[in-house]
Structure formats: structure tokens, C-alpha cells
Amino acid sequence: MTAAPQYGIIGHPLGHTMSPALHNWALARAGLPGAYQAFPVEPGALPAFMARARALPLAGLSVTIPHKVAVMALLDGVSARARRTGAVNTVYWDNGRLLGENTDVPGFLAPLRALGAVPGCALVLGAGGAARAVLAGLAELGVARVLVCARSLPKAEPLAAEFAAAALPWDQRASARADLVVNTTPLGMRGAGQDQSPWPDDAPLGPGQVAYDLVYNPRRTVFLARASATGARIVDGLEMFLHQGLEQFRLWTGQTFDLPGARALVGGLLEQA
Ligand code: NAP
């Protein structure tokens, strides 16, 4: 008898990740065997963990902070998209090879594509790991003008250069007149920074502009609430989370899951969190 496939997420610290709930629900709904669990892996323990993952073998892995870059060297190959992004968030098997993909990129793009028009100018707030996926996505979408704005200009500048974007000092972010403003900072996240917005109050976003927050807990951040109140369209971080998870599930199982059902499941869990 062959063992049921095991999937999981590696990161440190893992906190309250919603990925086990999402993927276990999706496996059960599809009638597929296997289970998905959280594997807290400290940075120094990554090579040993990946050796074990090969030996077991684990059928698929989600990868989060701080392993998205380091895991690339421990795989048999990575996709062109993951290489362009400079990070892997998904590990899967293909013909006996352990490969890396970045599903944050299509996850970020899916709700934007659903809005229809390609923004002429996009402003990315923050210059960390998630900003990489956003910048790779904006390049795939063909956005003509992209600006990267972070509280540390020395971090924004090389990242912007890597993606043919321009860097902007943090205190000039409201001057950009962007069609799309994407928050990739943790400002607004449940906890100490929940009442904060990365966007200044005195420069409200309005009709014709889109505010997109990668933060998904809470779903309605201060940034999104204010942007919606002043007439901008909004996209919450749960959409990216669900779509990146959908692409992972497809890579691991060849199947999709029901997005409205997944939205209700994870949305409900976030309300209880
Ligand atoms: P990260 O690598 O730590 O980067 C965070 C960025 O935000 C850095 O540029 C950081 O600047 C900046 N920042 C932090 N605190 C700030 C503050 N008080 N004011 C201004 N800038 C600040 O984190 P990450 O992996 O990119 O993740 C960022 C957020 O995206 C998290 O909330 C995460 O949950 C979310 N995320 C969501 C999804 C999704 O599917 N929806 C996917 C990935 C990430 P410094 O470098 O100067 O500290």
C-alpha cells in the first residue's frame, strides 16, 4: 500500500498560517488522499529539511519567510517566473525532479486581470519579499510605469532597478498620481499596526484609482476602508492568497478548487482570528 501524500508549508515563524485550512479543505472536497501541515523550519535547518523532504518524499511544499530565496539552491530547477521574481513560494515534483515556482505572481495578478484595464502607472509601497512578486506581476501585465516607494530608499533603489521601475522617496508617495497603489508593507495588519495606513490621509485615492492591499488579516484594512470611502476601487489580500493557493493546488494535484467556497472558508476563519 502506498502512503497518502503529505504536503505542507515551511517558514519561521509560521504564526497563524491559513494554508493548512485551505489545502486540507481542498483535498477533502476533491476526494483526494493526503494531508497538509505546518512545518516550522528555522533558517539553519533548511538544507536538512529539504533532504528529508526528498527522501520521504513530501508531495508538495508552500514556502514562506525566510526561505523563499534560500530554497532555490536546494531544488533541481526553478521556473523562469521564479527566477525573474528571485523567489520560490511553491515546491513540486515533475518527472522525478523537485522544482520551484512562484505562485504569488499569478496570485497577485488574478484579481487585477478581473478588473479589466491595465493600469498605466502603478505604485508599489514596500521593498521586501512580497514586493518582488508584485513587481514581477506588473512586468508580466505590461504596466508601462512602475514606481517603488519604501521607507528605506537604499532598499527601494536596487529593487526598482532590477524590475525596470523607478524608486521614489517615502515622503513623496502621494505625488505619484498612480492608477494602482499596492501596499506590500505590513502596515494595517492585525496587531500593533492595525490602525495604521501606508497611505497619507491628506491625499485620498479616488474614482479611477485602485487600492490593492496584500495584507489580508483583517480583510478590510484602514488603507482599503479609506480608499473605498473616497471612491477608489479596492482589492483585498485574501484574493491574492486564494489565487496563489489555487495555483499551488493545481501544481500538486492537477486539479482546481472552488474559489467562492475557499473565500467563504478562509474569510470565516479570518473573522474568528
Ligand atoms: P518583508 O519582506 O518584511 O517586507 C516588508 C516591507 O515593508 C519592507 O520594505 C519594510 O521596510 C516595509 N515596512 C515594514 N514596516 C513598515 C512601516 N512601519 N512603515 C513603512 N514600511 C514598512 O515582508 P513581505 O514578505 O514582503 O510581506 C509584506 C506583507 O505582505 C505582509 O503583511 C504579508 O502578510 C503580506 N503578504 C500577503 C500575501 C498574500 O497572499 N496576500 C503574500 C505575501 C505577503 P524595511 O525593509 O525598512 O523594514
PDB file of C-alpha atoms and ligand atoms in Angstrom:
ATOM      1  CA  MET A   1       0.000   0.000   0.000  1.00  0.00           C
ATOM      2  CA  THR A   2       1.410   3.435  -0.870  1.00  0.00           C
ATOM      3  CA  ALA A   3       1.373   6.119   1.834  1.00  0.00           C
ATOM      4  CA  ALA A   4      -1.004   9.067   1.454  1.00  0.00           C
ATOM      5  CA  PRO A   5       0.755  12.157   0.028  1.00  0.00           C
ATOM      6  CA  GLN A   6       1.979  14.704   2.548  1.00  0.00           C
ATOM      7  CA  TYR A   7       2.039  18.422   1.805  1.00  0.00           C
ATOM      8  CA  GLY A   8       2.997  21.340   3.987  1.00  0.00           C
ATOM      9  CA  ILE A   9       4.279  24.851   4.500  1.00  0.00           C
ATOM     10  CA  ILE A  10       7.792  25.715   5.645  1.00  0.00           C
ATOM     11  CA  GLY A  11       8.699  29.008   7.267  1.00  0.00           C
ATOM     12  CA  HIS A  12       9.784  30.594  10.532  1.00  0.00           C
ATOM     13  CA  PRO A  13       7.898  31.770  12.441  1.00  0.00           C
ATOM     14  CA  LEU A  14       4.777  30.338  10.853  1.00  0.00           C
ATOM     15  CA  GLY A  15       2.253  32.126  13.092  1.00  0.00           C
ATOM     16  CA  HIS A  16      -1.395  31.628  12.178  1.00  0.00           C
ATOM     17  CA  THR A  17      -0.994  30.469   8.579  1.00  0.00           C
ATOM     18  CA  MET A  18      -4.282  29.820   6.741  1.00  0.00           C
ATOM     19  CA  SER A  19      -2.617  27.470   4.219  1.00  0.00           C
ATOM     20  CA  PRO A  20      -3.285  24.198   6.121  1.00  0.00           C
ATOM     21  CA  ALA A  21      -7.006  25.016   6.427  1.00  0.00           C
ATOM     22  CA  LEU A  22      -7.221  25.945   2.734  1.00  0.00           C
ATOM     23  CA  HIS A  23      -5.362  22.932   1.315  1.00  0.00           C
ATOM     24  CA  ASN A  24      -6.863  20.325   3.660  1.00  0.00           C
ATOM     25  CA  TRP A  25     -10.327  21.618   2.735  1.00  0.00           C
ATOM     26  CA  ALA A  26      -9.408  21.487  -0.976  1.00  0.00           C
ATOM     27  CA  LEU A  27      -8.011  17.923  -0.729  1.00  0.00           C
ATOM     28  CA  ALA A  28     -11.124  16.723   1.096  1.00  0.00           C
ATOM     29  CA  ARG A  29     -13.503  18.422  -1.367  1.00  0.00           C
ATOM     30  CA  ALA A  30     -11.664  16.888  -4.316  1.00  0.00           C
ATOM     31  CA  GLY A  31     -11.815  13.460  -2.642  1.00  0.00           C
ATOM     32  CA  LEU A  32      -8.016  13.243  -2.794  1.00  0.00           C
ATOM     33  CA  PRO A  33      -5.909  11.393  -0.215  1.00  0.00           C
ATOM     34  CA  GLY A  34      -3.263  13.194   1.809  1.00  0.00           C
ATOM     35  CA  ALA A  35      -2.873  15.961   4.351  1.00  0.00           C
ATOM     36  CA  TYR A  36      -1.186  19.343   4.568  1.00  0.00           C
ATOM     37  CA  GLN A  37       0.577  20.530   7.699  1.00  0.00           C
ATOM     38  CA  ALA A  38       2.716  23.364   9.040  1.00  0.00           C
ATOM     39  CA  PHE A  39       6.460  22.630   9.328  1.00  0.00           C
ATOM     40  CA  PRO A  40       8.229  25.381  11.293  1.00  0.00           C
ATOM     41  CA  VAL A  41      11.810  25.281   9.929  1.00  0.00           C
ATOM     42  CA  GLU A  42      14.499  27.580  11.321  1.00  0.00           C
ATOM     43  CA  PRO A  43      16.871  29.098   8.721  1.00  0.00           C
ATOM     44  CA  GLY A  44      19.849  26.865   9.599  1.00  0.00           C
ATOM     45  CA  ALA A  45      17.684  23.743   9.382  1.00  0.00           C
ATOM     46  CA  LEU A  46      16.514  24.267   5.779  1.00  0.00           C
ATOM     47  CA  PRO A  47      19.091  22.030   3.977  1.00  0.00           C
ATOM     48  CA  ALA A  48      18.410  19.095   6.316  1.00  0.00           C
ATOM     49  CA  PHE A  49      14.649  19.586   6.000  1.00  0.00           C
ATOM     50  CA  MET A  50      14.824  19.620   2.201  1.00  0.00           C
ATOM     51  CA  ALA A  51      16.923  16.430   2.213  1.00  0.00           C
ATOM     52  CA  ARG A  52      14.202  14.790   4.331  1.00  0.00           C
ATOM     53  CA  ALA A  53      11.504  16.213   2.051  1.00  0.00           C
ATOM     54  CA  ARG A  54      13.174  14.437  -0.895  1.00  0.00           C
ATOM     55  CA  ALA A  55      13.632  11.166   0.982  1.00  0.00           C
ATOM     56  CA  LEU A  56      10.098  10.844   2.338  1.00  0.00           C
ATOM     57  CA  PRO A  57       9.112  12.211  -0.251  1.00  0.00           C
ATOM     58  CA  LEU A  58       6.844  15.184   0.525  1.00  0.00           C
ATOM     59  CA  ALA A  59       4.419  15.668  -2.370  1.00  0.00           C
ATOM     60  CA  GLY A  60       4.434  19.485  -2.289  1.00  0.00           C
ATOM     61  CA  LEU A  61       5.515  22.432  -0.201  1.00  0.00           C
ATOM     62  CA  SER A  62       4.498  26.038   0.256  1.00  0.00           C
ATOM     63  CA  VAL A  63       7.487  28.202   1.156  1.00  0.00           C
ATOM     64  CA  THR A  64       7.333  31.398   3.158  1.00  0.00           C
ATOM     65  CA  ILE A  65       9.604  33.805   5.087  1.00  0.00           C
ATOM     66  CA  PRO A  66      12.568  33.393   5.476  1.00  0.00           C
ATOM     67  CA  HIS A  67      13.112  30.525   2.990  1.00  0.00           C
ATOM     68  CA  LYS A  68      11.819  31.859  -0.348  1.00  0.00           C
ATOM     69  CA  VAL A  69      15.292  32.677  -1.692  1.00  0.00           C
ATOM     70  CA  ALA A  70      17.419  30.088   0.125  1.00  0.00           C
ATOM     71  CA  VAL A  71      15.284  27.146  -1.022  1.00  0.00           C
ATOM     72  CA  MET A  72      16.113  27.852  -4.689  1.00  0.00           C
ATOM     73  CA  ALA A  73      19.640  26.434  -4.355  1.00  0.00           C
ATOM     74  CA  LEU A  74      18.255  23.197  -2.880  1.00  0.00           C
ATOM     75  CA  LEU A  75      16.000  22.315  -5.828  1.00  0.00           C
ATOM     76  CA  ASP A  76      16.625  20.596  -9.187  1.00  0.00           C
ATOM     77  CA  GLY A  77      15.340  23.643 -11.069  1.00  0.00           C
ATOM     78  CA  VAL A  78      13.102  26.688 -10.870  1.00  0.00           C
ATOM     79  CA  SER A  79      10.682  28.189 -13.392  1.00  0.00           C
ATOM     80  CA  ALA A  80      11.575  31.219 -15.482  1.00  0.00           C
ATOM     81  CA  ARG A  81       8.974  33.182 -13.493  1.00  0.00           C
ATOM     82  CA  ALA A  82      10.525  32.202 -10.135  1.00  0.00           C
ATOM     83  CA  ARG A  83      13.947  33.155 -11.461  1.00  0.00           C
ATOM     84  CA  ARG A  84      12.680  36.541 -12.663  1.00  0.00           C
ATOM     85  CA  THR A  85      10.992  37.106  -9.304  1.00  0.00           C
ATOM     86  CA  GLY A  86      14.057  35.959  -7.366  1.00  0.00           C
ATOM     87  CA  ALA A  87      11.954  33.807  -5.035  1.00  0.00           C
ATOM     88  CA  VAL A  88      10.137  30.464  -4.826  1.00  0.00           C
ATOM     89  CA  ASN A  89       6.927  30.011  -2.826  1.00  0.00           C
ATOM     90  CA  THR A  90       5.982  26.558  -4.153  1.00  0.00           C
ATOM     91  CA  VAL A  91       7.917  23.293  -4.418  1.00  0.00           C
ATOM     92  CA  TYR A  92       6.534  20.438  -6.500  1.00  0.00           C
ATOM     93  CA  TRP A  93       7.618  17.257  -8.289  1.00  0.00           C
ATOM     94  CA  ASP A  94       7.761  16.884 -12.043  1.00  0.00           C
ATOM     95  CA  ASN A  95       9.075  13.635 -13.566  1.00  0.00           C
ATOM     96  CA  GLY A  96      11.220  12.892 -10.533  1.00  0.00           C
ATOM     97  CA  ARG A  97      12.653  16.410 -10.332  1.00  0.00           C
ATOM     98  CA  LEU A  98      11.989  18.704  -7.371  1.00  0.00           C
ATOM     99  CA  LEU A  99      11.115  22.094  -8.856  1.00  0.00           C
ATOM    100  CA  GLY A 100      10.330  25.613  -7.649  1.00  0.00           C
ATOM    101  CA  GLU A 101       7.623  28.010  -8.830  1.00  0.00           C
ATOM    102  CA  ASN A 102       6.325  31.371  -7.666  1.00  0.00           C
ATOM    103  CA  THR A 103       2.530  31.327  -7.495  1.00  0.00           C
ATOM    104  CA  ASP A 104       2.423  34.682  -5.636  1.00  0.00           C
ATOM    105  CA  VAL A 105       2.852  36.276  -9.082  1.00  0.00           C
ATOM    106  CA  PRO A 106      -0.277  34.817 -10.766  1.00  0.00           C
ATOM    107  CA  GLY A 107      -1.993  35.086  -7.372  1.00  0.00           C
ATOM    108  CA  PHE A 108      -1.347  38.826  -7.334  1.00  0.00           C
ATOM    109  CA  LEU A 109      -2.370  39.204 -10.976  1.00  0.00           C
ATOM    110  CA  ALA A 110      -5.656  37.266 -10.964  1.00  0.00           C
ATOM    111  CA  PRO A 111      -7.805  39.926  -9.212  1.00  0.00           C
ATOM    112  CA  LEU A 112      -6.140  42.690 -11.248  1.00  0.00           C
ATOM    113  CA  ARG A 113      -6.916  40.933 -14.527  1.00  0.00           C
ATOM    114  CA  ALA A 114     -10.510  40.569 -13.336  1.00  0.00           C
ATOM    115  CA  LEU A 115     -10.740  44.367 -13.040  1.00  0.00           C
ATOM    116  CA  GLY A 116     -10.130  44.672 -16.780  1.00  0.00           C
ATOM    117  CA  ALA A 117      -7.939  47.644 -17.660  1.00  0.00           C
ATOM    118  CA  VAL A 118      -4.145  47.518 -17.377  1.00  0.00           C
ATOM    119  CA  PRO A 119      -3.010  50.436 -15.161  1.00  0.00           C
ATOM    120  CA  GLY A 120      -0.810  52.999 -16.879  1.00  0.00           C
ATOM    121  CA  CYS A 121       1.114  53.726 -13.683  1.00  0.00           C
ATOM    122  CA  ALA A 122       1.469  51.540 -10.588  1.00  0.00           C
ATOM    123  CA  LEU A 123       2.987  52.486  -7.241  1.00  0.00           C
ATOM    124  CA  VAL A 124       4.343  49.708  -5.018  1.00  0.00           C
ATOM    125  CA  LEU A 125       4.659  50.554  -1.319  1.00  0.00           C
ATOM    126  CA  GLY A 126       7.380  48.487   0.388  1.00  0.00           C
ATOM    127  CA  ALA A 127      10.507  46.793  -0.920  1.00  0.00           C
ATOM    128  CA  GLY A 128      10.534  43.382   0.780  1.00  0.00           C
ATOM    129  CA  GLY A 129       9.837  39.852  -0.419  1.00  0.00           C
ATOM    130  CA  ALA A 130       6.198  40.352  -1.414  1.00  0.00           C
ATOM    131  CA  ALA A 131       7.109  43.477  -3.407  1.00  0.00           C
ATOM    132  CA  ARG A 132       9.233  41.198  -5.667  1.00  0.00           C
ATOM    133  CA  ALA A 133       6.200  39.126  -6.640  1.00  0.00           C
ATOM    134  CA  VAL A 134       4.171  42.294  -7.225  1.00  0.00           C
ATOM    135  CA  LEU A 135       6.897  43.818  -9.416  1.00  0.00           C
ATOM    136  CA  ALA A 136       7.263  40.604 -11.416  1.00  0.00           C
ATOM    137  CA  GLY A 137       3.481  40.566 -11.851  1.00  0.00           C
ATOM    138  CA  LEU A 138       3.315  44.184 -13.010  1.00  0.00           C
ATOM    139  CA  ALA A 139       6.041  43.418 -15.557  1.00  0.00           C
ATOM    140  CA  GLU A 140       4.061  40.398 -16.829  1.00  0.00           C
ATOM    141  CA  LEU A 141       0.966  42.581 -17.084  1.00  0.00           C
ATOM    142  CA  GLY A 142       2.868  45.124 -19.181  1.00  0.00           C
ATOM    143  CA  VAL A 143       2.374  48.132 -16.877  1.00  0.00           C
ATOM    144  CA  ALA A 144       4.299  50.947 -18.554  1.00  0.00           C
ATOM    145  CA  ARG A 145       5.351  52.961 -15.473  1.00  0.00           C
ATOM    146  CA  VAL A 146       6.103  51.347 -12.129  1.00  0.00           C
ATOM    147  CA  LEU A 147       7.337  53.131  -9.013  1.00  0.00           C
ATOM    148  CA  VAL A 148       8.744  51.539  -5.870  1.00  0.00           C
ATOM    149  CA  CYS A 149       8.432  53.506  -2.672  1.00  0.00           C
ATOM    150  CA  ALA A 150       9.849  52.308   0.629  1.00  0.00           C
ATOM    151  CA  ARG A 151      10.808  53.940   3.904  1.00  0.00           C
ATOM    152  CA  SER A 152      14.377  52.950   3.061  1.00  0.00           C
ATOM    153  CA  LEU A 153      15.359  54.453  -0.312  1.00  0.00           C
ATOM    154  CA  PRO A 154      18.593  52.370  -0.398  1.00  0.00           C
ATOM    155  CA  LYS A 155      16.361  49.252  -0.394  1.00  0.00           C
ATOM    156  CA  ALA A 156      13.884  50.628  -2.946  1.00  0.00           C
ATOM    157  CA  GLU A 157      16.513  51.677  -5.486  1.00  0.00           C
ATOM    158  CA  PRO A 158      18.167  48.323  -6.308  1.00  0.00           C
ATOM    159  CA  LEU A 159      14.810  46.538  -6.285  1.00  0.00           C
ATOM    160  CA  ALA A 160      13.329  49.102  -8.671  1.00  0.00           C
ATOM    161  CA  ALA A 161      16.379  48.809 -10.947  1.00  0.00           C
ATOM    162  CA  GLU A 162      16.018  45.004 -11.077  1.00  0.00           C
ATOM    163  CA  PHE A 163      12.456  45.356 -12.435  1.00  0.00           C
ATOM    164  CA  ALA A 164      12.989  48.376 -14.720  1.00  0.00           C
ATOM    165  CA  ALA A 165      10.989  50.535 -12.312  1.00  0.00           C
ATOM    166  CA  ALA A 166      11.830  53.848 -10.622  1.00  0.00           C
ATOM    167  CA  ALA A 167      12.356  54.446  -6.908  1.00  0.00           C
ATOM    168  CA  LEU A 168      10.556  57.181  -5.007  1.00  0.00           C
ATOM    169  CA  PRO A 169      11.285  58.532  -1.506  1.00  0.00           C
ATOM    170  CA  TRP A 170       8.648  57.508   1.072  1.00  0.00           C
ATOM    171  CA  ASP A 171       7.581  61.084   1.821  1.00  0.00           C
ATOM    172  CA  GLN A 172       6.799  61.655  -1.878  1.00  0.00           C
ATOM    173  CA  ARG A 173       4.476  58.663  -2.304  1.00  0.00           C
ATOM    174  CA  ALA A 174       1.322  60.749  -2.660  1.00  0.00           C
ATOM    175  CA  SER A 175       2.830  62.748  -5.528  1.00  0.00           C
ATOM    176  CA  ALA A 176       2.889  59.780  -7.921  1.00  0.00           C
ATOM    177  CA  ARG A 177      -0.678  60.012  -9.339  1.00  0.00           C
ATOM    178  CA  ALA A 178      -0.743  56.266  -9.866  1.00  0.00           C
ATOM    179  CA  ASP A 179      -3.757  54.362 -11.231  1.00  0.00           C
ATOM    180  CA  LEU A 180      -2.886  51.461  -8.945  1.00  0.00           C
ATOM    181  CA  VAL A 181      -1.405  51.655  -5.434  1.00  0.00           C
ATOM    182  CA  VAL A 182      -0.273  48.345  -3.917  1.00  0.00           C
ATOM    183  CA  ASN A 183       0.557  48.009  -0.243  1.00  0.00           C
ATOM    184  CA  THR A 184       3.205  45.354   0.376  1.00  0.00           C
ATOM    185  CA  THR A 185       4.160  46.655   3.831  1.00  0.00           C
ATOM    186  CA  PRO A 186       2.684  45.050   6.958  1.00  0.00           C
ATOM    187  CA  LEU A 187       1.018  48.356   7.959  1.00  0.00           C
ATOM    188  CA  GLY A 188      -2.625  47.654   8.765  1.00  0.00           C
ATOM    189  CA  MET A 189      -2.057  44.021   9.814  1.00  0.00           C
ATOM    190  CA  ARG A 190      -3.919  42.700  12.844  1.00  0.00           C
ATOM    191  CA  GLY A 191      -1.891  43.625  15.904  1.00  0.00           C
ATOM    192  CA  ALA A 192       0.056  46.730  16.804  1.00  0.00           C
ATOM    193  CA  GLY A 193      -0.100  48.341  13.331  1.00  0.00           C
ATOM    194  CA  GLN A 194      -3.765  47.573  12.632  1.00  0.00           C
ATOM    195  CA  ASP A 195      -4.916  51.201  12.892  1.00  0.00           C
ATOM    196  CA  GLN A 196      -2.174  52.422  10.524  1.00  0.00           C
ATOM    197  CA  SER A 197      -2.293  53.012   6.786  1.00  0.00           C
ATOM    198  CA  PRO A 198       0.683  53.221   4.422  1.00  0.00           C
ATOM    199  CA  TRP A 199      -1.175  55.986   2.586  1.00  0.00           C
ATOM    200  CA  PRO A 200      -1.319  59.606   3.841  1.00  0.00           C
ATOM    201  CA  ASP A 201      -4.786  60.833   4.911  1.00  0.00           C
ATOM    202  CA  ASP A 202      -4.389  64.149   3.140  1.00  0.00           C
ATOM    203  CA  ALA A 203      -4.069  62.597  -0.354  1.00  0.00           C
ATOM    204  CA  PRO A 204      -7.210  60.468  -0.740  1.00  0.00           C
ATOM    205  CA  LEU A 205      -7.390  57.946  -3.561  1.00  0.00           C
ATOM    206  CA  GLY A 206     -10.479  58.420  -5.698  1.00  0.00           C
ATOM    207  CA  PRO A 207     -12.530  57.210  -8.665  1.00  0.00           C
ATOM    208  CA  GLY A 208     -10.350  55.783 -11.427  1.00  0.00           C
ATOM    209  CA  GLN A 209      -7.772  54.558  -8.916  1.00  0.00           C
ATOM    210  CA  VAL A 210      -7.346  51.081  -7.446  1.00  0.00           C
ATOM    211  CA  ALA A 211      -6.071  50.400  -3.916  1.00  0.00           C
ATOM    212  CA  TYR A 212      -4.712  46.862  -3.522  1.00  0.00           C
ATOM    213  CA  ASP A 213      -3.624  45.639  -0.098  1.00  0.00           C
ATOM    214  CA  LEU A 214      -1.586  42.452   0.294  1.00  0.00           C
ATOM    215  CA  VAL A 215      -2.459  42.395   3.990  1.00  0.00           C
ATOM    216  CA  TYR A 216      -5.405  40.011   4.425  1.00  0.00           C
ATOM    217  CA  ASN A 217      -5.874  39.942   8.174  1.00  0.00           C
ATOM    218  CA  PRO A 218      -8.032  41.952   8.612  1.00  0.00           C
ATOM    219  CA  ARG A 219      -9.553  41.908   5.123  1.00  0.00           C
ATOM    220  CA  ARG A 220     -10.800  45.498   5.379  1.00  0.00           C
ATOM    221  CA  THR A 221      -7.627  47.359   6.364  1.00  0.00           C
ATOM    222  CA  VAL A 222      -7.573  51.079   7.197  1.00  0.00           C
ATOM    223  CA  PHE A 223      -5.925  51.657   3.783  1.00  0.00           C
ATOM    224  CA  LEU A 224      -8.784  49.915   1.935  1.00  0.00           C
ATOM    225  CA  ALA A 225     -11.541  51.386   4.092  1.00  0.00           C
ATOM    226  CA  ARG A 226     -10.343  54.942   3.433  1.00  0.00           C
ATOM    227  CA  ALA A 227      -9.759  54.336  -0.287  1.00  0.00           C
ATOM    228  CA  SER A 228     -13.231  52.851  -0.681  1.00  0.00           C
ATOM    229  CA  ALA A 229     -14.817  55.744   1.235  1.00  0.00           C
ATOM    230  CA  THR A 230     -13.270  58.240  -1.175  1.00  0.00           C
ATOM    231  CA  GLY A 231     -14.386  56.380  -4.317  1.00  0.00           C
ATOM    232  CA  ALA A 232     -11.405  54.176  -5.287  1.00  0.00           C
ATOM    233  CA  ARG A 233     -11.845  50.512  -6.225  1.00  0.00           C
ATOM    234  CA  ILE A 234     -10.296  48.111  -3.738  1.00  0.00           C
ATOM    235  CA  VAL A 235      -8.755  44.642  -3.816  1.00  0.00           C
ATOM    236  CA  ASP A 236      -8.069  42.854  -0.546  1.00  0.00           C
ATOM    237  CA  GLY A 237      -5.159  40.495   0.171  1.00  0.00           C
ATOM    238  CA  LEU A 238      -7.390  37.458   0.581  1.00  0.00           C
ATOM    239  CA  GLU A 239      -7.871  37.354  -3.198  1.00  0.00           C
ATOM    240  CA  MET A 240      -4.113  37.031  -3.792  1.00  0.00           C
ATOM    241  CA  PHE A 241      -3.844  34.440  -1.030  1.00  0.00           C
ATOM    242  CA  LEU A 242      -6.627  32.304  -2.530  1.00  0.00           C
ATOM    243  CA  HIS A 243      -5.343  32.555  -6.103  1.00  0.00           C
ATOM    244  CA  GLN A 244      -1.732  31.719  -5.160  1.00  0.00           C
ATOM    245  CA  GLY A 245      -3.111  28.727  -3.242  1.00  0.00           C
ATOM    246  CA  LEU A 246      -5.182  27.676  -6.239  1.00  0.00           C
ATOM    247  CA  GLU A 247      -2.074  27.647  -8.456  1.00  0.00           C
ATOM    248  CA  GLN A 248      -0.219  25.575  -5.824  1.00  0.00           C
ATOM    249  CA  PHE A 249      -3.067  23.062  -5.644  1.00  0.00           C
ATOM    250  CA  ARG A 250      -3.039  22.790  -9.442  1.00  0.00           C
ATOM    251  CA  LEU A 251       0.713  22.098  -9.491  1.00  0.00           C
ATOM    252  CA  TRP A 252       0.436  19.405  -6.809  1.00  0.00           C
ATOM    253  CA  THR A 253      -2.771  17.646  -7.832  1.00  0.00           C
ATOM    254  CA  GLY A 254      -3.608  18.746 -11.388  1.00  0.00           C
ATOM    255  CA  GLN A 255      -6.983  19.928 -10.041  1.00  0.00           C
ATOM    256  CA  THR A 256      -8.556  23.241  -9.065  1.00  0.00           C
ATOM    257  CA  PHE A 257     -10.780  24.167  -6.134  1.00  0.00           C
ATOM    258  CA  ASP A 258     -13.972  26.161  -5.823  1.00  0.00           C
ATOM    259  CA  LEU A 259     -12.942  29.799  -5.232  1.00  0.00           C
ATOM    260  CA  PRO A 260     -16.212  31.037  -3.666  1.00  0.00           C
ATOM    261  CA  GLY A 261     -16.108  28.091  -1.249  1.00  0.00           C
ATOM    262  CA  ALA A 262     -12.470  28.792  -0.393  1.00  0.00           C
ATOM    263  CA  ARG A 263     -13.248  32.506   0.073  1.00  0.00           C
ATOM    264  CA  ALA A 264     -16.074  31.646   2.487  1.00  0.00           C
ATOM    265  CA  LEU A 265     -13.852  29.201   4.392  1.00  0.00           C
ATOM    266  CA  VAL A 266     -10.804  31.441   4.851  1.00  0.00           C
ATOM    267  CA  GLY A 267     -12.880  34.635   5.167  1.00  0.00           C
ATOM    268  CA  GLY A 268     -14.791  32.989   8.005  1.00  0.00           C
ATOM    269  CA  LEU A 269     -11.602  31.847   9.722  1.00  0.00           C
ATOM    270  CA  LEU A 270     -10.150  35.366   9.477  1.00  0.00           C
ATOM    271  CA  GLU A 271     -13.232  36.809  11.141  1.00  0.00           C
ATOM    272  CA  GLN A 272     -12.747  34.432  14.059  1.00  0.00           C
ATOM    273  CA  ALA A 273      -8.988  35.046  14.282  1.00  0.00           C
TER     274      ALA A 273
HETATM  275  P1  NAP B   1       9.078  41.912   4.260  1.00  0.00           P
HETATM  276  O1  NAP B   1       9.991  41.182   3.339  1.00  0.00           O
HETATM  277  O2  NAP B   1       9.424  42.011   5.706  1.00  0.00           O
HETATM  278  O3  NAP B   1       8.902  43.411   3.647  1.00  0.00           O
HETATM  279  C1  NAP B   1       8.099  44.358   4.285  1.00  0.00           C
HETATM  280  C2  NAP B   1       8.333  45.736   3.666  1.00  0.00           C
HETATM  281  O4  NAP B   1       7.513  46.659   4.388  1.00  0.00           O
HETATM  282  C3  NAP B   1       9.771  46.256   3.767  1.00  0.00           C
HETATM  283  O5  NAP B   1      10.027  47.119   2.684  1.00  0.00           O
HETATM  284  C4  NAP B   1       9.713  47.061   5.074  1.00  0.00           C
HETATM  285  O6  NAP B   1      10.689  48.061   5.166  1.00  0.00           O
HETATM  286  C5  NAP B   1       8.353  47.691   4.944  1.00  0.00           C
HETATM  287  N1  NAP B   1       7.836  48.135   6.233  1.00  0.00           N
HETATM  288  C6  NAP B   1       7.743  47.407   7.376  1.00  0.00           C
HETATM  289  N2  NAP B   1       7.209  48.157   8.351  1.00  0.00           N
HETATM  290  C7  NAP B   1       6.986  49.391   7.819  1.00  0.00           C
HETATM  291  C8  NAP B   1       6.475  50.616   8.338  1.00  0.00           C
HETATM  292  N3  NAP B   1       6.086  50.724   9.622  1.00  0.00           N
HETATM  293  N4  NAP B   1       6.399  51.683   7.517  1.00  0.00           N
HETATM  294  C9  NAP B   1       6.796  51.596   6.223  1.00  0.00           C
HETATM  295  N5  NAP B   1       7.298  50.459   5.678  1.00  0.00           N
HETATM  296  C10 NAP B   1       7.378  49.379   6.468  1.00  0.00           C
HETATM  297  O7  NAP B   1       7.613  41.281   4.230  1.00  0.00           O
HETATM  298  P2  NAP B   1       6.883  40.631   2.955  1.00  0.00           P
HETATM  299  O8  NAP B   1       7.160  39.189   2.891  1.00  0.00           O
HETATM  300  O9  NAP B   1       7.177  41.467   1.775  1.00  0.00           O
HETATM  301  O10 NAP B   1       5.340  40.763   3.385  1.00  0.00           O
HETATM  302  C11 NAP B   1       4.727  42.037   3.480  1.00  0.00           C
HETATM  303  C12 NAP B   1       3.225  41.891   3.710  1.00  0.00           C
HETATM  304  O11 NAP B   1       2.607  41.249   2.606  1.00  0.00           O
HETATM  305  C13 NAP B   1       2.859  41.079   4.952  1.00  0.00           C
HETATM  306  O12 NAP B   1       1.787  41.719   5.603  1.00  0.00           O
HETATM  307  C14 NAP B   1       2.399  39.754   4.371  1.00  0.00           C
HETATM  308  O13 NAP B   1       1.446  39.098   5.191  1.00  0.00           O
HETATM  309  C15 NAP B   1       1.751  40.215   3.069  1.00  0.00           C
HETATM  310  N6  NAP B   1       1.700  39.154   2.046  1.00  0.00           N
HETATM  311  C16 NAP B   1       0.465  38.788   1.595  1.00  0.00           C
HETATM  312  C17 NAP B   1       0.367  37.820   0.626  1.00  0.00           C
HETATM  313  C18 NAP B   1      -0.998  37.443   0.111  1.00  0.00           C
HETATM  314  O14 NAP B   1      -1.129  36.372  -0.489  1.00  0.00           O
HETATM  315  N7  NAP B   1      -1.994  38.288   0.290  1.00  0.00           N
HETATM  316  C19 NAP B   1       1.522  37.207   0.093  1.00  0.00           C
HETATM  317  C20 NAP B   1       2.776  37.604   0.582  1.00  0.00           C
HETATM  318  C21 NAP B   1       2.839  38.589   1.568  1.00  0.00           C
HETATM  319  P3  NAP B   1      12.125  47.771   5.877  1.00  0.00           P
HETATM  320  O15 NAP B   1      12.866  46.860   4.934  1.00  0.00           O
HETATM  321  O16 NAP B   1      12.701  49.125   6.018  1.00  0.00           O
HETATM  322  O17 NAP B   1      11.803  47.103   7.199  1.00  0.00           O
END
